Short mmCIF file of C-alpha atoms in Angstrom, two decimals:
data_model
loop_
_atom_site.label_atom_id
_atom_site.label_comp_id
_atom_site.label_asym_id
_atom_site.label_seq_id
_atom_site.Cartn_x
_atom_site.Cartn_y
_atom_site.Cartn_z
CA MET A 1 -32.28 -80.93 9.39
CA LEU A 2 -28.95 -79.81 10.93
CA LEU A 3 -28.62 -78.11 14.31
CA THR A 4 -25.87 -75.59 14.84
CA THR A 5 -23.62 -75.74 17.92
CA SER A 6 -25.36 -72.71 19.43
CA SER A 7 -28.78 -74.26 18.78
CA LEU A 8 -27.71 -77.51 20.46
CA ARG A 9 -26.38 -75.62 23.46
CA ARG A 10 -29.66 -73.64 23.69
CA LEU A 11 -31.70 -76.84 23.31
CA ALA A 12 -29.87 -78.48 26.20
CA THR A 13 -30.63 -75.50 28.43
CA LEU A 14 -34.30 -75.44 27.47
CA LEU A 15 -34.67 -79.18 28.00
CA VAL A 16 -33.68 -78.63 31.63
CA ILE A 17 -36.43 -76.00 31.93
CA HIS A 18 -38.86 -78.31 30.17
CA ALA A 19 -38.06 -81.17 32.52
CA THR A 20 -38.50 -78.89 35.52
CA LEU A 21 -41.81 -77.25 34.49
CA GLY A 22 -43.37 -80.00 32.39
CA ALA A 23 -45.20 -79.63 29.09
CA VAL A 24 -48.67 -79.73 30.61
CA PRO A 25 -50.23 -78.18 33.69
CA THR A 26 -49.23 -79.96 36.90
CA GLN A 27 -50.26 -79.72 40.47
CA ALA A 28 -47.31 -77.36 41.01
CA ASP A 29 -48.67 -75.17 38.21
CA ASN A 30 -52.08 -75.12 39.81
CA ALA A 31 -50.48 -74.03 43.07
CA LEU A 32 -48.88 -70.94 41.51
CA PRO A 33 -50.03 -67.71 43.17
CA THR A 34 -52.84 -65.94 41.32
CA THR A 35 -54.85 -62.77 41.70
CA VAL A 36 -58.07 -61.36 40.33
CA ALA A 37 -57.94 -58.14 38.28
CA THR A 38 -59.90 -55.36 39.93
CA ALA A 39 -61.91 -52.61 38.27
CA GLY A 40 -60.81 -49.00 38.52
CA GLU A 41 -59.83 -45.85 36.67
CA TRP A 42 -56.45 -44.66 35.48
CA ARG A 43 -55.27 -41.37 34.00
CA PRO A 44 -52.42 -41.73 31.51
CA MET A 45 -49.47 -39.41 32.12
CA GLN A 46 -47.26 -38.38 29.21
CA ALA A 47 -44.39 -35.95 28.79
CA ALA A 48 -43.21 -34.00 25.77
CA TYR A 49 -41.00 -31.07 24.89
CA ALA A 50 -42.39 -27.64 24.05
CA GLN A 51 -40.84 -24.44 22.74
CA VAL A 52 -41.81 -21.19 24.43
CA SER A 53 -42.52 -18.02 22.45
CA ALA A 54 -43.67 -14.58 23.52
CA GLN A 55 -47.24 -13.71 22.63
CA ARG A 56 -46.28 -10.17 21.71
CA GLN A 57 -43.06 -8.70 20.36
CA ALA A 58 -42.20 -5.26 19.06
CA VAL A 59 -39.19 -3.46 17.62
CA LEU A 60 -39.57 0.09 18.92
CA LYS A 61 -38.60 2.90 16.56
CA LEU A 62 -39.39 6.56 15.90
CA PRO A 63 -41.40 7.88 12.94
CA PHE A 64 -38.93 10.74 12.46
CA ALA A 65 -35.22 11.49 12.73
CA ALA A 66 -34.00 12.03 16.29
CA ARG A 67 -30.94 12.14 18.50
CA ILE A 68 -30.93 9.85 21.55
CA ARG A 69 -30.53 11.86 24.77
CA SER A 70 -30.79 8.94 27.22
CA LEU A 71 -31.48 5.21 27.39
CA ALA A 72 -33.26 4.23 30.59
CA VAL A 73 -33.20 0.43 30.30
CA GLU A 74 -30.79 -2.42 29.64
CA PRO A 75 -31.54 -5.82 28.04
CA GLY A 76 -33.27 -8.05 30.56
CA ALA A 77 -35.08 -5.16 32.26
CA ARG A 78 -38.78 -5.63 32.97
CA VAL A 79 -40.98 -2.67 32.15
CA GLY A 80 -44.62 -1.73 32.55
CA PRO A 81 -46.90 0.00 30.07
CA GLY A 82 -46.04 3.69 29.87
CA ASP A 83 -42.57 3.35 31.39
CA THR A 84 -40.00 5.66 29.80
CA LEU A 85 -37.47 3.66 27.80
CA ALA A 86 -35.50 6.47 26.14
CA THR A 87 -35.52 10.24 25.61
CA PHE A 88 -34.65 12.06 22.41
CA ASP A 89 -34.57 15.37 20.55
CA ALA A 90 -36.57 15.34 17.31
CA PRO A 91 -36.69 18.41 15.02
CA GLN A 92 -39.88 17.20 13.36
CA LEU A 93 -41.70 16.88 16.68
CA ARG A 94 -40.61 20.42 17.59
CA ARG A 95 -41.78 21.74 14.20
CA HIS A 96 -45.17 20.05 14.45
CA LEU A 97 -45.60 21.31 18.01
CA ALA A 98 -44.66 24.85 16.96
CA ALA A 99 -46.93 24.71 13.90
CA TRP A 100 -49.87 23.61 16.03
CA GLN A 101 -49.14 26.33 18.60
CA LEU A 102 -49.10 28.96 15.84
CA ALA A 103 -52.26 27.62 14.21
CA ARG A 104 -53.98 27.45 17.59
CA HIS A 105 -53.24 31.10 18.31
CA GLY A 106 -54.36 32.02 14.80
CA SER A 107 -57.65 30.18 15.30
CA GLU A 108 -58.27 31.84 18.68
CA LEU A 109 -57.54 35.29 17.22
CA ALA A 110 -59.78 34.71 14.20
CA GLN A 111 -62.67 33.61 16.43
CA GLN A 112 -62.26 36.66 18.66
CA GLN A 113 -62.34 38.90 15.60
CA LEU A 114 -65.47 37.11 14.41
CA LYS A 115 -67.21 37.90 17.71
CA VAL A 116 -66.40 41.58 17.19
CA LEU A 117 -67.69 41.50 13.60
CA ARG A 118 -70.95 39.90 14.68
CA GLN A 119 -71.43 42.57 17.34
CA ASN A 120 -70.69 45.26 14.75
CA ARG A 121 -73.19 43.68 12.38
CA ARG A 122 -75.85 43.73 15.08
CA GLU A 123 -75.08 47.43 15.50
CA ASN A 124 -75.16 47.89 11.70
CA THR A 125 -71.64 49.30 11.65
CA ILE A 126 -70.43 46.78 9.02
CA THR A 127 -72.02 45.25 5.97
CA ARG A 128 -73.25 41.68 5.66
CA GLY A 129 -70.41 40.99 3.19
CA GLU A 130 -67.80 42.06 5.73
CA LEU A 131 -69.32 39.65 8.28
CA LEU A 132 -69.31 36.81 5.76
CA ALA A 133 -65.63 37.45 4.97
CA GLY A 134 -64.84 37.34 8.69
CA GLU A 135 -66.69 34.06 9.08
CA GLN A 136 -64.72 32.55 6.20
CA THR A 137 -61.43 33.71 7.72
CA ALA A 138 -62.34 32.22 11.09
CA ALA A 139 -63.44 28.91 9.54
CA LYS A 140 -60.15 28.66 7.65
CA ALA A 141 -58.13 29.39 10.79
CA VAL A 142 -60.06 26.73 12.76
CA ALA A 143 -59.48 24.17 10.00
CA GLU A 144 -55.77 24.94 9.90
CA ALA A 145 -55.52 24.53 13.67
CA GLU A 146 -57.36 21.20 13.51
CA LEU A 147 -55.05 19.96 10.72
CA ALA A 148 -51.98 21.02 12.70
CA TRP A 149 -53.30 19.18 15.77
CA GLN A 150 -54.00 16.00 13.79
CA THR A 151 -50.43 16.07 12.44
CA LEU A 152 -49.01 16.49 15.94
CA ALA A 153 -51.40 13.91 17.40
CA ALA A 154 -50.19 11.34 14.86
CA ASP A 155 -46.65 11.81 16.18
CA LEU A 156 -47.87 11.46 19.76
CA ASP A 157 -49.83 8.29 18.96
CA LEU A 158 -46.75 6.71 17.44
CA LEU A 159 -44.91 7.54 20.65
CA ASN A 160 -47.72 5.98 22.71
CA LEU A 161 -48.38 9.37 24.34
CA ALA A 162 -52.05 9.93 25.12
CA MET A 163 -52.55 13.71 24.91
CA ASP A 164 -55.60 15.94 24.88
CA ALA A 165 -55.30 19.16 22.83
CA GLU A 166 -56.66 21.33 25.64
CA ASP A 167 -54.34 19.81 28.27
CA LEU A 168 -51.33 20.16 25.99
CA ALA A 169 -52.24 23.80 25.27
CA GLN A 170 -52.31 24.52 29.00
CA ARG A 171 -48.89 22.91 29.45
CA VAL A 172 -47.40 24.95 26.60
CA ASP A 173 -48.89 28.17 27.97
CA ALA A 174 -47.59 27.38 31.46
CA HIS A 175 -44.10 26.07 30.70
CA GLY A 176 -43.21 27.26 27.22
CA LEU A 177 -42.77 25.51 23.89
CA SER A 178 -39.14 24.38 24.34
CA ARG A 179 -39.68 22.67 27.69
CA VAL A 180 -42.82 20.86 26.53
CA ALA A 181 -41.10 19.74 23.32
CA ARG A 182 -38.30 18.26 25.40
CA GLU A 183 -40.78 16.52 27.73
CA LEU A 184 -42.60 15.00 24.75
CA GLY A 185 -39.37 13.55 23.41
CA ARG A 186 -39.60 10.24 25.21
CA LEU A 187 -40.18 6.68 24.08
CA GLN A 188 -42.66 4.76 26.25
CA ALA A 189 -43.28 1.04 26.60
CA PRO A 190 -46.48 0.16 24.72
CA PHE A 191 -47.07 -2.91 26.93
CA ALA A 192 -45.64 -4.72 29.93
CA GLY A 193 -42.71 -6.88 28.98
CA MET A 194 -38.99 -7.43 28.94
CA VAL A 195 -36.33 -5.55 26.99
CA ILE A 196 -34.50 -8.16 24.94
CA ALA A 197 -32.18 -5.95 22.89
CA ARG A 198 -30.91 -2.39 22.71
CA ARG A 199 -30.30 -1.30 19.13
CA ALA A 200 -29.31 2.36 19.61
CA THR A 201 -26.56 4.10 21.58
CA LEU A 202 -26.47 7.23 23.68
CA GLY A 203 -26.12 10.36 21.55
CA GLU A 204 -26.70 8.50 18.29
CA GLN A 205 -28.46 10.37 15.48
CA LEU A 206 -31.16 8.09 14.12
CA ALA A 207 -33.02 8.28 10.83
CA ALA A 208 -36.78 7.81 10.75
CA GLY A 209 -37.62 4.16 11.33
CA ASP A 210 -34.26 3.15 12.82
CA PRO A 211 -34.75 0.59 15.63
CA ILE A 212 -34.05 1.65 19.21
CA LEU A 213 -35.15 -1.24 21.43
CA GLU A 214 -36.73 -4.69 21.15
CA LEU A 215 -39.48 -5.48 23.64
CA GLU A 216 -41.42 -8.68 24.18
CA SER A 217 -44.40 -9.42 26.36
CA LEU A 218 -43.90 -12.49 28.54
CA LYS A 219 -46.95 -11.98 30.73
CA ARG A 220 -48.52 -14.73 28.66
CA VAL A 221 -46.65 -17.08 26.36
CA TYR A 222 -47.24 -19.66 23.66
CA LEU A 223 -45.95 -23.22 24.02
CA ASP A 224 -45.74 -25.42 20.92
CA VAL A 225 -45.73 -29.03 22.15
CA GLU A 226 -44.22 -31.76 19.96
CA VAL A 227 -46.37 -34.90 20.04
CA ALA A 228 -46.24 -38.19 18.13
CA GLU A 229 -49.22 -38.80 15.86
CA SER A 230 -50.37 -41.82 17.88
CA ALA A 231 -50.54 -39.67 21.04
CA LEU A 232 -52.54 -36.80 19.55
CA PRO A 233 -56.00 -37.98 20.74
CA ASN A 234 -54.82 -38.20 24.35
CA TRP A 235 -53.13 -34.76 24.31
CA GLN A 236 -56.25 -33.06 23.00
CA HIS A 237 -58.19 -33.95 26.17
CA GLY A 238 -57.14 -33.71 29.80
CA GLN A 239 -54.82 -31.38 31.71
CA THR A 240 -51.47 -30.10 30.48
CA TYR A 241 -48.97 -28.21 32.62
CA TRP A 242 -45.35 -27.23 33.05
CA PRO A 243 -44.20 -28.65 36.42
CA GLY A 244 -41.59 -25.96 37.18
CA THR A 245 -39.48 -25.79 40.31
CA SER A 246 -41.65 -23.12 41.96
CA GLY A 247 -45.04 -24.66 41.22
CA LYS A 248 -47.06 -25.79 38.23
CA ILE A 249 -48.12 -23.51 35.40
CA ALA A 250 -51.31 -24.68 33.68
CA LEU A 251 -51.44 -24.71 29.88
CA GLN A 252 -54.63 -23.96 27.95
CA PRO A 253 -55.04 -25.49 24.48
CA LEU A 254 -55.71 -23.00 21.70
CA GLY A 255 -57.48 -25.58 19.57
CA GLY A 256 -57.20 -25.64 15.82
CA VAL A 257 -55.61 -28.26 13.62
CA PRO A 258 -52.23 -29.66 14.74
CA ARG A 259 -49.29 -28.64 12.54
CA LEU A 260 -46.70 -31.08 11.26
CA ASP A 261 -43.08 -30.21 11.98
CA PRO A 262 -41.24 -31.44 8.87
CA ASP A 263 -37.89 -31.45 10.68
CA SER A 264 -38.88 -33.75 13.54
CA GLY A 265 -41.86 -35.54 11.98
CA LEU A 266 -43.85 -34.73 15.12
CA TRP A 267 -47.10 -32.80 15.39
CA LEU A 268 -47.26 -29.40 17.06
CA LEU A 269 -50.07 -28.55 19.46
CA ARG A 270 -50.23 -24.90 20.53
CA PHE A 271 -50.99 -23.98 24.12
CA THR A 272 -50.99 -20.65 25.96
CA ALA A 273 -50.16 -19.98 29.60
CA ASP A 274 -49.80 -17.24 32.16
CA ASN A 275 -46.16 -16.63 33.03
CA PRO A 276 -45.86 -15.32 36.60
CA GLY A 277 -42.39 -14.04 37.32
CA TYR A 278 -41.43 -14.53 33.66
CA ARG A 279 -40.28 -18.05 34.54
CA LEU A 280 -40.75 -19.22 30.96
CA HIS A 281 -38.28 -17.54 28.60
CA ASP A 282 -38.80 -16.81 24.94
CA GLY A 283 -37.21 -19.50 22.75
CA ALA A 284 -36.62 -21.94 25.63
CA TRP A 285 -37.36 -25.66 25.34
CA VAL A 286 -39.15 -27.07 28.38
CA GLU A 287 -40.62 -30.44 29.30
CA VAL A 288 -44.37 -30.35 29.86
CA GLN A 289 -46.62 -33.06 31.22
CA HIS A 290 -50.12 -34.13 30.24
CA LEU A 291 -52.63 -35.93 32.45
CA GLY A 292 -55.20 -37.64 30.22
CA GLU A 293 -58.89 -38.21 30.82
CA PRO A 294 -59.76 -41.08 33.23
CA LEU A 295 -59.96 -44.49 31.53
CA PRO A 296 -61.63 -47.68 32.85
CA VAL A 297 -58.93 -50.29 33.51
CA ALA A 298 -58.27 -53.62 35.19
CA TRP A 299 -55.67 -53.27 37.92
CA LEU A 300 -53.03 -55.99 38.43
CA PRO A 301 -49.80 -56.38 40.38
CA ALA A 302 -46.95 -55.35 38.10
CA ALA A 303 -45.37 -58.82 38.57
CA ALA A 304 -48.30 -60.40 36.72
CA VAL A 305 -47.37 -58.72 33.43
CA VAL A 306 -44.61 -60.19 31.26
CA SER A 307 -42.96 -57.87 28.72
CA ARG A 308 -40.92 -58.92 25.70
CA ASN A 309 -39.99 -57.03 22.53
CA GLY A 310 -42.34 -54.21 23.36
CA ARG A 311 -45.36 -56.50 23.84
CA HIS A 312 -47.06 -57.36 27.14
CA TRP A 313 -48.68 -60.61 28.26
CA VAL A 314 -50.46 -62.13 31.24
CA MET A 315 -51.05 -65.78 32.01
CA VAL A 316 -54.78 -66.24 32.57
CA SER A 317 -55.70 -69.06 34.93
CA SER A 318 -58.85 -70.99 34.12
CA ALA A 319 -59.99 -74.47 35.21
CA GLY A 320 -56.52 -75.53 36.27
CA SER A 321 -54.79 -74.47 33.04
CA PHE A 322 -53.01 -71.37 31.88
CA LYS A 323 -53.41 -69.36 28.70
CA PRO A 324 -51.23 -66.45 27.53
CA VAL A 325 -53.21 -63.31 26.66
CA GLU A 326 -51.64 -60.21 25.13
CA VAL A 327 -52.60 -56.99 26.90
CA GLN A 328 -52.03 -53.26 26.65
CA THR A 329 -50.96 -51.47 29.81
CA GLY A 330 -50.14 -48.10 31.24
CA ALA A 331 -47.16 -47.26 33.41
CA ALA A 332 -46.87 -49.06 36.73
CA GLY A 333 -47.59 -46.92 39.78
CA SER A 334 -45.55 -46.42 42.93
CA ASP A 335 -47.93 -48.83 44.70
CA GLY A 336 -46.70 -51.76 42.57
CA ARG A 337 -49.90 -51.98 40.51
CA ILE A 338 -50.21 -51.67 36.74
CA PRO A 339 -53.32 -50.67 34.76
CA VAL A 340 -54.44 -52.95 31.93
CA THR A 341 -56.31 -50.98 29.29
CA LYS A 342 -56.99 -53.76 26.79
CA GLY A 343 -56.86 -57.57 26.65
CA ILE A 344 -58.52 -58.59 29.90
CA GLY A 345 -61.22 -57.12 32.10
CA PRO A 346 -61.91 -56.93 35.83
CA GLY A 347 -62.56 -60.32 37.40
CA THR A 348 -59.96 -62.18 35.32
CA THR A 349 -57.69 -64.49 37.33
CA VAL A 350 -54.00 -64.27 36.38
CA VAL A 351 -50.73 -65.73 37.62
CA THR A 352 -48.68 -63.36 39.75
CA GLU A 353 -45.46 -65.43 40.04
CA GLY A 354 -43.74 -67.62 37.44
CA ALA A 355 -45.66 -66.05 34.56
CA TYR A 356 -42.48 -65.62 32.51
CA GLU A 357 -41.58 -69.33 32.73
CA LEU A 358 -45.12 -70.38 31.88
CA LEU A 359 -45.23 -68.08 28.87
CA TYR A 360 -41.98 -69.40 27.38
CA ARG A 361 -42.19 -73.11 28.33
CA ASP A 362 -43.15 -74.20 24.80
CA LEU A 363 -39.80 -75.27 23.31
CA LYS A 364 -41.02 -75.20 19.75
CA ASP A 365 -41.46 -71.41 20.02
CA LEU A 366 -37.99 -70.93 21.48
CA ILE A 367 -35.76 -73.17 19.33
CA LYS A 368 -34.83 -71.95 15.87
CA PHE A 369 -33.37 -74.71 13.66
CA VAL A 370 -30.87 -74.01 10.88
CA ASP A 371 -30.98 -76.29 7.84
#
């Protein structure tokens, strides 16, 4: 078997270590500092990125052709439910209002005439057939007024205007048809949110269904958190939050089956959260943190754990000898301790100094020969 120059150089270095430490436990080994792992609990902390999305979005438009008279908001403006966003003139709305007004007056007149006919019938001044004809005329007029109101009410519902027929009739009688029609020509916010786009311009003549504004509700938001498959069990239990610079915002899991993101290969967990001050913006990527459920662990000084190639070891001391044991650990804390989740339990005695040298003192594991 032939040793390369690099192998010979490495062998010479390791022989010095071997001569210093010895191949078997010595009194110096036995004198190495040790500690006993203590029982406790530890909550794993993990971080991941999440994309924010509004829980509610709407493109606001009119069900009929209209001309924009004013636009009251700019993109970025926050609005409440019922706030006026724009005003407009709409011929269809005026026609439906006028048709209802005409039908309403016709119904009132027909019912007044029916009262007279019934009085005349009681006085036997008209025939039963004349009364029946009057009743049919009144019923038709009432039906036409109801149909006209339903047509107008459909327009008002689409505009998010809550109107009672009797109240609207009083307004028309008091202020006139033209003024009321102008007052009704306004677009209201259907919910509290933020204006994210303005799609119409002042004075523009819009066709039915043309967009005017885009509104999104950021009072509550969704957060889709990207998590590796191995971490899914931990993320589905515990507390998740966005740290923020002005205080934490708690996230509530929506449950359901995680979704695979084919682009990243990660799994998406959906959370929802309140959004005070609209601090979380639609489409933004934010880092969220998750505090897992408490786990029973064995606590050790961080210096007792040796890490190499992503694996972790401790040197267990027993009866004057040392044995390497592979362990799984969490992140070391600010107090210099590290939680061991698997490999050893509380009460185990481990080396706290020189563990690295003890672990790698076996030359046969370190030297690689080249034939």
